[in-house]
GROMACS .gro file of C-alpha atoms in nm:
model
  155
    1UNK     CA    1  -1.690  -3.745  -1.891
    2UNK     CA    2  -1.384  -3.583  -2.037
    3UNK     CA    3  -1.088  -3.498  -1.821
    4UNK     CA    4  -0.909  -3.172  -1.882
    5UNK     CA    5  -0.538  -3.217  -1.903
    6UNK     CA    6  -0.353  -2.892  -1.845
    7UNK     CA    7  -0.028  -2.858  -2.028
    8UNK     CA    8   0.262  -2.739  -1.818
    9UNK     CA    9   0.596  -2.614  -1.937
   10UNK     CA   10   0.902  -2.834  -1.931
   11UNK     CA   11   1.148  -2.734  -1.658
   12UNK     CA   12   0.960  -2.580  -1.364
   13UNK     CA   13   0.626  -2.764  -1.404
   14UNK     CA   14   0.418  -2.455  -1.334
   15UNK     CA   15   0.074  -2.394  -1.485
   16UNK     CA   16   0.098  -2.016  -1.436
   17UNK     CA   17   0.436  -2.004  -1.607
   18UNK     CA   18   0.299  -2.207  -1.898
   19UNK     CA   19   0.013  -1.953  -1.937
   20UNK     CA   20   0.272  -1.677  -1.946
   21UNK     CA   21   0.464  -1.866  -2.215
   22UNK     CA   22   0.143  -1.907  -2.417
   23UNK     CA   23   0.083  -1.531  -2.400
   24UNK     CA   24   0.441  -1.465  -2.510
   25UNK     CA   25   0.385  -1.718  -2.789
   26UNK     CA   26   0.139  -1.472  -2.945
   27UNK     CA   27   0.407  -1.199  -2.957
   28UNK     CA   28   0.690  -1.381  -3.130
   29UNK     CA   29   0.761  -1.678  -3.355
   30UNK     CA   30   0.651  -2.023  -3.238
   31UNK     CA   31   0.903  -2.206  -3.023
   32UNK     CA   32   1.104  -1.898  -2.933
   33UNK     CA   33   0.896  -1.781  -2.638
   34UNK     CA   34   0.991  -2.073  -2.415
   35UNK     CA   35   1.359  -2.052  -2.504
   36UNK     CA   36   1.361  -1.673  -2.453
   37UNK     CA   37   1.206  -1.714  -2.112
   38UNK     CA   38   1.459  -1.979  -2.010
   39UNK     CA   39   1.746  -1.754  -2.125
   40UNK     CA   40   1.596  -1.474  -1.919
   41UNK     CA   41   1.573  -1.702  -1.615
   42UNK     CA   42   1.935  -1.803  -1.666
   43UNK     CA   43   2.035  -1.434  -1.674
   44UNK     CA   44   1.838  -1.367  -1.356
   45UNK     CA   45   2.012  -1.657  -1.185
   46UNK     CA   46   2.355  -1.531  -1.294
   47UNK     CA   47   2.308  -1.156  -1.233
   48UNK     CA   48   2.087  -1.150  -0.924
   49UNK     CA   49   2.180  -1.486  -0.771
   50UNK     CA   50   1.812  -1.543  -0.699
   51UNK     CA   51   1.577  -1.826  -0.792
   52UNK     CA   52   1.400  -1.715  -1.112
   53UNK     CA   53   1.076  -1.903  -1.050
   54UNK     CA   54   1.037  -1.743  -0.706
   55UNK     CA   55   1.111  -1.405  -0.862
   56UNK     CA   56   0.847  -1.464  -1.131
   57UNK     CA   57   0.580  -1.554  -0.877
   58UNK     CA   58   0.675  -1.264  -0.650
   59UNK     CA   59   0.624  -1.024  -0.942
   60UNK     CA   60   0.295  -1.183  -1.049
   61UNK     CA   61   0.171  -1.167  -0.688
   62UNK     CA   62   0.247  -0.795  -0.680
   63UNK     CA   63   0.054  -0.739  -1.003
   64UNK     CA   64  -0.253  -0.958  -0.958
   65UNK     CA   65  -0.577  -0.791  -0.848
   66UNK     CA   66  -0.783  -0.939  -0.567
   67UNK     CA   67  -1.117  -0.779  -0.664
   68UNK     CA   68  -1.301  -0.788  -0.994
   69UNK     CA   69  -1.595  -0.601  -1.140
   70UNK     CA   70  -1.910  -0.763  -1.270
   71UNK     CA   71  -2.154  -0.568  -1.485
   72UNK     CA   72  -2.529  -0.633  -1.473
   73UNK     CA   73  -2.788  -0.475  -1.701
   74UNK     CA   74  -3.162  -0.469  -1.651
   75UNK     CA   75  -3.462  -0.280  -1.774
   76UNK     CA   76  -3.660  -0.075  -1.527
   77UNK     CA   77  -3.951   0.129  -1.658
   78UNK     CA   78  -3.823   0.084  -2.015
   79UNK     CA   79  -3.483   0.228  -1.925
   80UNK     CA   80  -3.165   0.028  -1.929
   81UNK     CA   81  -2.980   0.040  -1.598
   82UNK     CA   82  -2.628  -0.087  -1.544
   83UNK     CA   83  -2.511  -0.213  -1.208
   84UNK     CA   84  -2.144  -0.263  -1.130
   85UNK     CA   85  -2.072  -0.509  -0.853
   86UNK     CA   86  -1.725  -0.570  -0.708
   87UNK     CA   87  -1.652  -0.929  -0.614
   88UNK     CA   88  -1.354  -1.138  -0.505
   89UNK     CA   89  -1.170  -1.303  -0.791
   90UNK     CA   90  -1.057  -1.662  -0.776
   91UNK     CA   91  -0.683  -1.717  -0.798
   92UNK     CA   92  -0.722  -1.851  -1.152
   93UNK     CA   93  -0.867  -1.521  -1.276
   94UNK     CA   94  -0.622  -1.318  -1.065
   95UNK     CA   95  -0.326  -1.483  -1.236
   96UNK     CA   96  -0.489  -1.455  -1.579
   97UNK     CA   97  -0.547  -1.083  -1.539
   98UNK     CA   98  -0.194  -1.026  -1.404
   99UNK     CA   99  -0.036  -1.215  -1.694
  100UNK     CA  100  -0.255  -1.028  -1.943
  101UNK     CA  101  -0.148  -0.691  -1.799
  102UNK     CA  102   0.217  -0.794  -1.791
  103UNK     CA  103   0.217  -0.905  -2.156
  104UNK     CA  104   0.043  -0.583  -2.266
  105UNK     CA  105   0.310  -0.378  -2.088
  106UNK     CA  106   0.584  -0.584  -2.251
  107UNK     CA  107   0.428  -0.514  -2.591
  108UNK     CA  108   0.428  -0.140  -2.528
  109UNK     CA  109   0.795  -0.120  -2.418
  110UNK     CA  110   1.045   0.024  -2.667
  111UNK     CA  111   1.348  -0.202  -2.620
  112UNK     CA  112   1.450  -0.403  -2.923
  113UNK     CA  113   1.487  -0.747  -2.765
  114UNK     CA  114   1.210  -0.933  -2.586
  115UNK     CA  115   1.447  -1.055  -2.313
  116UNK     CA  116   1.545  -0.695  -2.234
  117UNK     CA  117   1.179  -0.591  -2.223
  118UNK     CA  118   1.088  -0.862  -1.973
  119UNK     CA  119   1.402  -0.818  -1.762
  120UNK     CA  120   1.361  -0.440  -1.740
  121UNK     CA  121   0.996  -0.474  -1.639
  122UNK     CA  122   1.091  -0.736  -1.378
  123UNK     CA  123   1.355  -0.507  -1.231
  124UNK     CA  124   1.128  -0.201  -1.227
  125UNK     CA  125   0.855  -0.388  -1.043
  126UNK     CA  126   1.090  -0.553  -0.795
  127UNK     CA  127   1.332  -0.278  -0.707
  128UNK     CA  128   1.151   0.049  -0.774
  129UNK     CA  129   0.803  -0.070  -0.671
  130UNK     CA  130   0.668   0.106  -0.980
  131UNK     CA  131   0.588   0.024  -1.339
  132UNK     CA  132   0.304   0.018  -1.586
  133UNK     CA  133   0.160  -0.307  -1.445
  134UNK     CA  134   0.127  -0.162  -1.097
  135UNK     CA  135  -0.025   0.155  -1.246
  136UNK     CA  136  -0.285  -0.061  -1.421
  137UNK     CA  137  -0.363  -0.231  -1.092
  138UNK     CA  138  -0.407   0.109  -0.920
  139UNK     CA  139  -0.637   0.231  -1.200
  140UNK     CA  140  -0.837  -0.089  -1.173
  141UNK     CA  141  -0.879  -0.046  -0.796
  142UNK     CA  142  -0.986   0.316  -0.852
  143UNK     CA  143  -1.261   0.188  -1.083
  144UNK     CA  144  -1.370  -0.053  -0.810
  145UNK     CA  145  -1.384   0.229  -0.553
  146UNK     CA  146  -1.578   0.455  -0.790
  147UNK     CA  147  -1.827   0.180  -0.871
  148UNK     CA  148  -1.867   0.109  -0.500
  149UNK     CA  149  -1.948   0.472  -0.423
  150UNK     CA  150  -2.209   0.531  -0.695
  151UNK     CA  151  -2.580   0.516  -0.628
  152UNK     CA  152  -2.622   0.223  -0.861
  153UNK     CA  153  -2.403   0.002  -0.645
  154UNK     CA  154  -2.573  -0.317  -0.537
  155UNK     CA  155  -2.401  -0.568  -0.313
   0.00000   0.00000   0.00000
């Protein structure tokens, strides 16, 4: 029996933060994502006088969806039918989806520096209660409501 050892990042010892660093690792050169994130956390500590790890988790908690969609296909009288079933996501998949959305929004932003992209998205989500990530969450919940109201819904 093999044991899975999850790698955590160096300073805060958080698995969710290490997943976020891995996703940022795909955007920029190796080794820079962790240092960029620590510089950003230092700036947050200086400018806002707030704990950066609590800020990070507060933002991820605002983004993460609680409900997921599962698609089922089956043949009935030689016709393919698709059922969409909403279900509760585990916290692992909630955080994965939130981090995925957040990284996609960071990629689409037009600022030149990665630190500015992340900091501006953090501030928009925290202070204005708006942003592309929250819009994605609203669109996702609208899909859940639509799939719940169709005739093909099966609980």
